[in-house]
PDB file of C-alpha atoms in Angstrom:
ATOM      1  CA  UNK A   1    -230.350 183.898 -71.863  1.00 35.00           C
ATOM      2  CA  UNK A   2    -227.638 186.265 -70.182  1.00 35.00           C
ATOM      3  CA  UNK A   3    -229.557 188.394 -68.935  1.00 36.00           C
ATOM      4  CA  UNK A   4    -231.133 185.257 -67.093  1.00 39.00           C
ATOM      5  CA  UNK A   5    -227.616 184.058 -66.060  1.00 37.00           C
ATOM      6  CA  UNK A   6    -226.743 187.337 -64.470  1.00 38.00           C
ATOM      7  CA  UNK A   7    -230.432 188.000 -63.020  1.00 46.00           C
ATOM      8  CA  UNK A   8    -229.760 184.303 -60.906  1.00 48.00           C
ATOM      9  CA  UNK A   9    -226.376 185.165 -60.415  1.00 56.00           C
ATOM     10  CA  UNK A  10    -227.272 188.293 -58.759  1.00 87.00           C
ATOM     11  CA  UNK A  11    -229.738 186.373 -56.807  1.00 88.00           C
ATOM     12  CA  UNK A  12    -227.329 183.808 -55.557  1.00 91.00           C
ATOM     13  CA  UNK A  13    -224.563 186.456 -54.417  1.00 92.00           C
ATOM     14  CA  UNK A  14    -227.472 188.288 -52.427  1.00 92.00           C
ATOM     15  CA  UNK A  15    -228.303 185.087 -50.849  1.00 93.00           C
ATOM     16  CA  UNK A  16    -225.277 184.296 -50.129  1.00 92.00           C
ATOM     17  CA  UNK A  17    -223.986 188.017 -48.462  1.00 91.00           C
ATOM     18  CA  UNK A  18    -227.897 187.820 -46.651  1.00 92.00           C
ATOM     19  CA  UNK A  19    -226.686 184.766 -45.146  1.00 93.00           C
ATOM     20  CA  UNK A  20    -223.215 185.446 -44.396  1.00 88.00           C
ATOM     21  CA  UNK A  21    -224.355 188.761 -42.409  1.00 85.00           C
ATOM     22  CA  UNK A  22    -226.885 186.710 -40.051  1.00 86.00           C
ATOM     23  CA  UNK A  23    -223.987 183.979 -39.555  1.00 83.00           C
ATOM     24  CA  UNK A  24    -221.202 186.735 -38.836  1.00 74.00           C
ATOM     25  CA  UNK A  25    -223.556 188.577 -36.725  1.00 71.00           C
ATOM     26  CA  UNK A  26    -225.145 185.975 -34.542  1.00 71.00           C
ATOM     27  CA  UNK A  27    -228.335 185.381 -35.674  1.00 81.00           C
ATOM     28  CA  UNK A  28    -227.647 182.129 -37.268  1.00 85.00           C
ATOM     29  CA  UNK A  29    -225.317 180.809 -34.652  1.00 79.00           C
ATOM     30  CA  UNK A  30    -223.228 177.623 -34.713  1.00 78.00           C
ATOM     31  CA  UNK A  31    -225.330 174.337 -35.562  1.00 83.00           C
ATOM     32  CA  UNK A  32    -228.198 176.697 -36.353  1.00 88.00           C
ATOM     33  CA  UNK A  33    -229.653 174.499 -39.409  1.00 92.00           C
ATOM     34  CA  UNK A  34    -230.403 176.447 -43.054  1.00 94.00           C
ATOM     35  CA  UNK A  35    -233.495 175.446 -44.517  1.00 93.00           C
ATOM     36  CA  UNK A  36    -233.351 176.247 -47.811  1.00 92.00           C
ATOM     37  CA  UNK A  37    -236.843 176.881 -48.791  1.00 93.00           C
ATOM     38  CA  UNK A  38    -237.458 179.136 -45.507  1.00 94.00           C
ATOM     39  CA  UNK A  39    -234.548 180.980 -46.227  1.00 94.00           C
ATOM     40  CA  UNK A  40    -235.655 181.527 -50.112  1.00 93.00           C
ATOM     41  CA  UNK A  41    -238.838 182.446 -48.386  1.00 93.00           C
ATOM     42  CA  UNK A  42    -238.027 185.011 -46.266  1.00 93.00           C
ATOM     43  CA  UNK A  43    -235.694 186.621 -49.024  1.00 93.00           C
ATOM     44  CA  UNK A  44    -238.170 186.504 -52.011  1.00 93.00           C
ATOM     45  CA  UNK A  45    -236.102 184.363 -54.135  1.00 92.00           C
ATOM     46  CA  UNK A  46    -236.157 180.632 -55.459  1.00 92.00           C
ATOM     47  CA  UNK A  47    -234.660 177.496 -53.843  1.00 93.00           C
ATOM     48  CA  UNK A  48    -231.710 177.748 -56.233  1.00 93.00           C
ATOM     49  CA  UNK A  49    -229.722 181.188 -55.780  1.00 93.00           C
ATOM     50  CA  UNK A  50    -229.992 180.455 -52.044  1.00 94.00           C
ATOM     51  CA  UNK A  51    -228.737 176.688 -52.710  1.00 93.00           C
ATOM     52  CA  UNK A  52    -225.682 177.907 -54.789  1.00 94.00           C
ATOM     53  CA  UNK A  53    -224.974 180.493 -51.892  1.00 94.00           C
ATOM     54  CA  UNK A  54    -224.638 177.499 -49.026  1.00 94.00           C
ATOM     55  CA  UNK A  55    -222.422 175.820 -51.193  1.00 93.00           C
ATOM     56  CA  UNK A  56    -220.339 179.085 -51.290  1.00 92.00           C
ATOM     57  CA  UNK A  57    -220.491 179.156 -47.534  1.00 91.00           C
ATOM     58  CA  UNK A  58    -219.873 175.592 -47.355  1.00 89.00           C
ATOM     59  CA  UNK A  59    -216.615 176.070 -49.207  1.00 86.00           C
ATOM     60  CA  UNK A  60    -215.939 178.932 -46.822  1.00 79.00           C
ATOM     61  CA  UNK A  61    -215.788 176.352 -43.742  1.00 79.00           C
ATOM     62  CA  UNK A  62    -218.586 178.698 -42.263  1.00 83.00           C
ATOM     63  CA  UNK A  63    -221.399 176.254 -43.177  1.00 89.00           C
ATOM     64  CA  UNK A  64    -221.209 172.213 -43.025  1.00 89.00           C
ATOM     65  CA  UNK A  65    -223.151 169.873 -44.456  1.00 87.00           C
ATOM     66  CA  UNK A  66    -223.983 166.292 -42.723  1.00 83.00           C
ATOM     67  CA  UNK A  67    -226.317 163.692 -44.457  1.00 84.00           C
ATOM     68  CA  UNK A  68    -229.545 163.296 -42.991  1.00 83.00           C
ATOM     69  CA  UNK A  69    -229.401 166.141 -41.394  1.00 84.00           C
ATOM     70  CA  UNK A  70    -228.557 169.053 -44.083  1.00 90.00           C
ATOM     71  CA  UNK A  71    -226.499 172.153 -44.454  1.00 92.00           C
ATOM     72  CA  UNK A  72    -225.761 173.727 -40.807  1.00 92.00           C
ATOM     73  CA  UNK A  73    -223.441 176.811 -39.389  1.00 88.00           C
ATOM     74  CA  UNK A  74    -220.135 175.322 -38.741  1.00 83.00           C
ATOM     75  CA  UNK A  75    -219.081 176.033 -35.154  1.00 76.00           C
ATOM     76  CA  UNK A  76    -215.927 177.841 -33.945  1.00 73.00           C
ATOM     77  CA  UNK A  77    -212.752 175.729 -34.239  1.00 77.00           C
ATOM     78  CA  UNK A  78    -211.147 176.284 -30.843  1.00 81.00           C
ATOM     79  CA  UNK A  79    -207.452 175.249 -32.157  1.00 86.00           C
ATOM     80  CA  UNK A  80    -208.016 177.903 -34.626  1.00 84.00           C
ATOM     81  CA  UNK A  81    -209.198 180.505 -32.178  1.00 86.00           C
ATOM     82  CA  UNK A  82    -206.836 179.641 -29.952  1.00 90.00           C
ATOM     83  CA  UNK A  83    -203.711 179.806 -32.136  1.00 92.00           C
ATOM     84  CA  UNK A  84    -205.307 183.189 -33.573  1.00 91.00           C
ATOM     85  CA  UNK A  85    -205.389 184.631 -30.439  1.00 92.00           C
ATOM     86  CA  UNK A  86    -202.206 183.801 -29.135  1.00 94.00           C
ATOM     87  CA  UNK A  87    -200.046 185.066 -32.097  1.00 95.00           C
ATOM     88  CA  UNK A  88    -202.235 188.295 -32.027  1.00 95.00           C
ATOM     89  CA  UNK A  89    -201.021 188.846 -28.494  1.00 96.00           C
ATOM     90  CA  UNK A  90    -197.685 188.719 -29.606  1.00 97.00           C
ATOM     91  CA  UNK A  91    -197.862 191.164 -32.579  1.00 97.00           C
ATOM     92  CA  UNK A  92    -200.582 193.275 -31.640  1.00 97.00           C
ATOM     93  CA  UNK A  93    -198.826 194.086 -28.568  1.00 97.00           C
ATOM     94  CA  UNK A  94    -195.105 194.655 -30.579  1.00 98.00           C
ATOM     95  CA  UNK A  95    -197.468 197.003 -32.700  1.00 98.00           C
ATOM     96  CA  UNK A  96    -198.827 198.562 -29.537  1.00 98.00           C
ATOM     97  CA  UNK A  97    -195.638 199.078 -28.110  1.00 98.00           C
ATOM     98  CA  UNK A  98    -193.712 200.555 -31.195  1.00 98.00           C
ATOM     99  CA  UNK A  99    -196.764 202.957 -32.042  1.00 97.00           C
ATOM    100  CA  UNK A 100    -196.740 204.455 -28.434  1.00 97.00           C
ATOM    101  CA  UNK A 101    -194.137 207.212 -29.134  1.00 96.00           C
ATOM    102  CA  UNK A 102    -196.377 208.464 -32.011  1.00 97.00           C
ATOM    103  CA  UNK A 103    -199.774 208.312 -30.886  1.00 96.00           C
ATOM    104  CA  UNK A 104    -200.581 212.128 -30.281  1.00 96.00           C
ATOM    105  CA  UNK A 105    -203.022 213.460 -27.518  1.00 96.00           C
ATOM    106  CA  UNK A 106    -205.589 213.948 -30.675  1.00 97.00           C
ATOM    107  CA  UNK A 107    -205.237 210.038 -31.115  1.00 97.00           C
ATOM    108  CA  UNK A 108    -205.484 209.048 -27.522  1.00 97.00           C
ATOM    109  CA  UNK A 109    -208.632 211.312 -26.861  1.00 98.00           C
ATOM    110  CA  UNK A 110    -210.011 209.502 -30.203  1.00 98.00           C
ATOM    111  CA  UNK A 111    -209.130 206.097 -28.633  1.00 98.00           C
ATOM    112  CA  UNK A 112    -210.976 207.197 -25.123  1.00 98.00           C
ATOM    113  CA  UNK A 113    -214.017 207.885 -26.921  1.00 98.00           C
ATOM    114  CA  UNK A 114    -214.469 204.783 -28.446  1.00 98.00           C
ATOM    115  CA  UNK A 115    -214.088 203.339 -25.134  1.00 98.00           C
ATOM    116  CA  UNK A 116    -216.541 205.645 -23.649  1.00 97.00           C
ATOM    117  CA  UNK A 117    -218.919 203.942 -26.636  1.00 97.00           C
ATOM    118  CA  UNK A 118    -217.968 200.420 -25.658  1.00 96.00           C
ATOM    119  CA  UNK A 119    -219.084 201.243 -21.988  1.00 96.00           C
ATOM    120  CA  UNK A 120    -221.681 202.824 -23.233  1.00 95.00           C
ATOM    121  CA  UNK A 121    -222.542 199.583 -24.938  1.00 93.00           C
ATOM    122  CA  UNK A 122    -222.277 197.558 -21.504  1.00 92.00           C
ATOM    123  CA  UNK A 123    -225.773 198.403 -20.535  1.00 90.00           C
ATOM    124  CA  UNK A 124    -227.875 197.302 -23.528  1.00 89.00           C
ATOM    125  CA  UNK A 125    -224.934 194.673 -24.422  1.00 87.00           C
ATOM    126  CA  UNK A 126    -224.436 194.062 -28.092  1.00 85.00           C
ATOM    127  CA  UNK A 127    -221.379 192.264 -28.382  1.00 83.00           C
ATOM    128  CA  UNK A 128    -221.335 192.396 -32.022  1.00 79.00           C
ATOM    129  CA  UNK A 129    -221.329 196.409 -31.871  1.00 87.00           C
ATOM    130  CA  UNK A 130    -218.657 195.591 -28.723  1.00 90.00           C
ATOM    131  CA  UNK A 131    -216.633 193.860 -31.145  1.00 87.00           C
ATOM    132  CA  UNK A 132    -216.777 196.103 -33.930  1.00 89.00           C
ATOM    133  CA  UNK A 133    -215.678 199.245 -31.320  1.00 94.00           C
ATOM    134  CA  UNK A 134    -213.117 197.079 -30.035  1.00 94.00           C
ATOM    135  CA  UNK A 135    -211.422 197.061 -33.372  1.00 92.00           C
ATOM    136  CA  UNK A 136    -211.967 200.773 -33.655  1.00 96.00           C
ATOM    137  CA  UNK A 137    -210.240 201.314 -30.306  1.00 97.00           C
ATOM    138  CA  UNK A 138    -206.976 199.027 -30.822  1.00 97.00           C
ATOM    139  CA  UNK A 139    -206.933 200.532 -34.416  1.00 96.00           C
ATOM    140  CA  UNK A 140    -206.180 203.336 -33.254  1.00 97.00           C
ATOM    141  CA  UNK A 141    -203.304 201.937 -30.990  1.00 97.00           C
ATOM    142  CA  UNK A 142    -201.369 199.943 -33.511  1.00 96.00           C
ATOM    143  CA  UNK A 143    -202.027 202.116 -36.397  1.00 94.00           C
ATOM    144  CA  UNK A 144    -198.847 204.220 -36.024  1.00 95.00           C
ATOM    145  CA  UNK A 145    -196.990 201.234 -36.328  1.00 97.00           C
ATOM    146  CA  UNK A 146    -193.819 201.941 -38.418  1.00 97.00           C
ATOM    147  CA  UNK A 147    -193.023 198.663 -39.183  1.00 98.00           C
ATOM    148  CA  UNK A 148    -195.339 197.247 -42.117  1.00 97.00           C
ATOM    149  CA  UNK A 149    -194.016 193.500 -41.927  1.00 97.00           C
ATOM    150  CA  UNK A 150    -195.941 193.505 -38.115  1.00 97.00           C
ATOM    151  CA  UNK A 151    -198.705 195.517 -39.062  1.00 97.00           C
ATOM    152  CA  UNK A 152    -199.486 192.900 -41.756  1.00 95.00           C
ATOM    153  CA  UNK A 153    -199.235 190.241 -38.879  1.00 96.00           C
ATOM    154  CA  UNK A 154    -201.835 192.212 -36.878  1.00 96.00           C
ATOM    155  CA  UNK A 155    -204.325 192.862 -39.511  1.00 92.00           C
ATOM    156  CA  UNK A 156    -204.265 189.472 -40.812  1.00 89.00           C
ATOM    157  CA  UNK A 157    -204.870 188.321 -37.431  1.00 90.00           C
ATOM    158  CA  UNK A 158    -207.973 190.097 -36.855  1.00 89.00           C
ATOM    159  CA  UNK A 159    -208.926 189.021 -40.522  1.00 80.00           C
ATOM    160  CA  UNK A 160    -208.754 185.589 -39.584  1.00 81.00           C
ATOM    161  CA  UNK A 161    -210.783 186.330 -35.892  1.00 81.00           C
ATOM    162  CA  UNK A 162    -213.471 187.757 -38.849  1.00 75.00           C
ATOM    163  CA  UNK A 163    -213.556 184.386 -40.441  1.00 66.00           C
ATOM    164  CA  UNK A 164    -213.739 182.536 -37.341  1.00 69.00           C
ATOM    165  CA  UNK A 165    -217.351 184.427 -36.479  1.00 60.00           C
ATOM    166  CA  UNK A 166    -215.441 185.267 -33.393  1.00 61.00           C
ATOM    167  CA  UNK A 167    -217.076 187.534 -30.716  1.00 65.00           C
ATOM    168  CA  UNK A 168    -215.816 186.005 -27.737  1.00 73.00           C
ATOM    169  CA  UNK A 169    -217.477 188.677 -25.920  1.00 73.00           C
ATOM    170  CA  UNK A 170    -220.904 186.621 -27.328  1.00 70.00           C
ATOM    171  CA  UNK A 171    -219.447 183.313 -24.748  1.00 70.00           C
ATOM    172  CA  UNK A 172    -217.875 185.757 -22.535  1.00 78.00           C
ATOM    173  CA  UNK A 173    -219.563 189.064 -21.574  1.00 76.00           C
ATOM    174  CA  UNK A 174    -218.058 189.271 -18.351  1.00 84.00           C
ATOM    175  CA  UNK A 175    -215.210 189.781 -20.007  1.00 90.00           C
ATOM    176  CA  UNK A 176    -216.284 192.853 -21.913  1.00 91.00           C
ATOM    177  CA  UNK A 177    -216.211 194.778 -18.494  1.00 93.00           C
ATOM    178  CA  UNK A 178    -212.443 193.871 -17.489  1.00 94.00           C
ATOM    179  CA  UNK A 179    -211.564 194.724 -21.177  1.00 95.00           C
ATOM    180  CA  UNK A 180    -213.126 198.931 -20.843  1.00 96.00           C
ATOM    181  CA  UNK A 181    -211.363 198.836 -17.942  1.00 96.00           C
ATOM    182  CA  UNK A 182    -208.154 197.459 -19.607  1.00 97.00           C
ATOM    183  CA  UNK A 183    -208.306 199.907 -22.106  1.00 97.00           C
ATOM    184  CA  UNK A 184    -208.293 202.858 -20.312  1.00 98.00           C
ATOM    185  CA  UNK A 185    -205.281 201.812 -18.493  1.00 97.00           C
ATOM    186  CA  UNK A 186    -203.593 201.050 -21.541  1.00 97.00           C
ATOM    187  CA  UNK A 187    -204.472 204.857 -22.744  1.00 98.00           C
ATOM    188  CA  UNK A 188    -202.920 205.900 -19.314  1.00 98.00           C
ATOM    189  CA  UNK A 189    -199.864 204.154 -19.928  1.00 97.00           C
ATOM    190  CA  UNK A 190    -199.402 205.838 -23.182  1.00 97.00           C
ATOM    191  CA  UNK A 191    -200.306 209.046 -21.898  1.00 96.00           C
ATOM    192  CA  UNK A 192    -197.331 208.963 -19.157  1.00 96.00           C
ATOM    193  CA  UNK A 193    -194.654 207.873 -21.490  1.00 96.00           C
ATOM    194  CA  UNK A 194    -194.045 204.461 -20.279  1.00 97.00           C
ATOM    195  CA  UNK A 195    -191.098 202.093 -21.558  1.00 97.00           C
ATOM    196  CA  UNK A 196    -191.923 199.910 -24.781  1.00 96.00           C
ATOM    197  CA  UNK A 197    -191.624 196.868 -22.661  1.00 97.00           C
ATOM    198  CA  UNK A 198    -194.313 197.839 -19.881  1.00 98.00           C
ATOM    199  CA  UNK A 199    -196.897 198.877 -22.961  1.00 97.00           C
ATOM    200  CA  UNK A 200    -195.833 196.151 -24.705  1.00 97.00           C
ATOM    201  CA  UNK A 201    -196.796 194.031 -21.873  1.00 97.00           C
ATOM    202  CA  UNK A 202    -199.867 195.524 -21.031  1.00 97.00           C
ATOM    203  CA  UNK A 203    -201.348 195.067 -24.362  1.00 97.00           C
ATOM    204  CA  UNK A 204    -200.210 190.911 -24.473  1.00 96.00           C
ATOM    205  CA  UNK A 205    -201.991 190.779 -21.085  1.00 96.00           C
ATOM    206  CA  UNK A 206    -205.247 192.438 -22.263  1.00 96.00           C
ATOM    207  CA  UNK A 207    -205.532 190.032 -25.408  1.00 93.00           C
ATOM    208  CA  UNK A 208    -204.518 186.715 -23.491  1.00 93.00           C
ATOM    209  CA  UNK A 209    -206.794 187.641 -20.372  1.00 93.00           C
ATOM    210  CA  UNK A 210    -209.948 187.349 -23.314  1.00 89.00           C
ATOM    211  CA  UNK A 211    -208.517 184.289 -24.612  1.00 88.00           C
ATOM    212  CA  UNK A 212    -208.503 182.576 -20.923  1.00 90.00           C
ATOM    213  CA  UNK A 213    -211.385 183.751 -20.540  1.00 87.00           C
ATOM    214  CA  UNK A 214    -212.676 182.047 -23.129  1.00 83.00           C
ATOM    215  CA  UNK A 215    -210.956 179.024 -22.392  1.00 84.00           C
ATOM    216  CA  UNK A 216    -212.573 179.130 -19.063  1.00 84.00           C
ATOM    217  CA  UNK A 217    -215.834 179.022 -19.987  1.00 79.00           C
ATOM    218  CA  UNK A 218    -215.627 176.344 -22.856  1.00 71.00           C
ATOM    219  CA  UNK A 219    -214.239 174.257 -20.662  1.00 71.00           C
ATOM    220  CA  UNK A 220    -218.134 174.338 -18.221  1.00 62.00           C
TER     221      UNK A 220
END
């Protein structure tokens, strides 16, 4: 009998990380609609370790159920995103500016070649992978930060940007271009030795420009 309980309950938490990977990446995108027997199909396993794993998901806010219709990927709140992004302008660019003195020509050349990736990634766009680089590349910015308290801030808002799905560059990949672009200014800045203030604004500017441009477009 256990070693039933734990067979289905390994079933049900590989259903439910299968599923969370395809909604997180894109492949199930908002108001995509789960069926439960094709997804038990197409992973080998039952109805019921896949059922327990939407209701996971539901509980997550990253799947909603309606009646009549069934269990569905929840879209992207756009309060949410848009309070997300606005306090991560604030603190990712504090954490931008007070790293600056620190970051070392080893860091900077590290930060350039994740950029070099990202435009890399331009032609054939994936703006998952985008995404994921542009994490790398900021990382690297803010990292240095010596005060914890706003590094917290910062990494708990790009948790939450996790939770919310959100790869703007997905609605946006216009954007992606202006952001490369952004980035390698932002390097130059730090290279020179510019004041606190001017990185400090430089890196608020580059977060809110994706955030109206995102605005923009859910507004068509």
């Amino acid at each position: 009998m256990a070693e039933t309980l734990l067979s289905a309950g390994s079933k049900s938490e590989q259903a439910y990380q299968a599923v969370k990977a395809r909604i997180i990446a894109g492949t199930y995108t908002p108001g995509y609609r789960l069926v439960l027997g094709s997804i038990a199909k197409d992973l080998g396993f039952s109805v019921v370790p896949v059922r327990e794993a939407i209701r996971r998901l539901e509980a997550e806010g990253l799947v909603t159920f309606e009646r009549n219709v069934g269990a569905t990927v929840a879209g992207i709140d756009p309060t949410e995103y848009l309070y997300t992004m606005q306090t991560l302008s604030i603190v990712e660019g504090a954490a931008t500016a007070l790293s600056a003195p620190l970051i070392d020509a080893v860091a900077v050349a590290r930060a350039r070649a994740i950029n070099e990736e990202m435009r890399e990634c331009l032609q054939h766009f994936d703006p998952v992978r985008f995404t994921r680089l542009n994490q790398d590349f900021h990382s690297v910015l803010f990292e240095h930060c010596p005060n914890p308290h706003i590094l917290d801030l910062v990494h708990r808002g790009w948790n939450r940007l996790a939770s919310l799905r959100s790869s703007t560059f997905r609605f946006v990949p216009g954007r992606a271009h202006e952001s490369v672009d952004e980035h390698e200014a932002l390097l130059k800045l730090i290279e020179s030795g510019a004041d606190a203030e001017t990185i400090e604004k430089a890196a608020r500017l580059h977060r809110s420009a994706t955030l109206d441009a995102y605005l923009a477009q859910a507004k068509h």
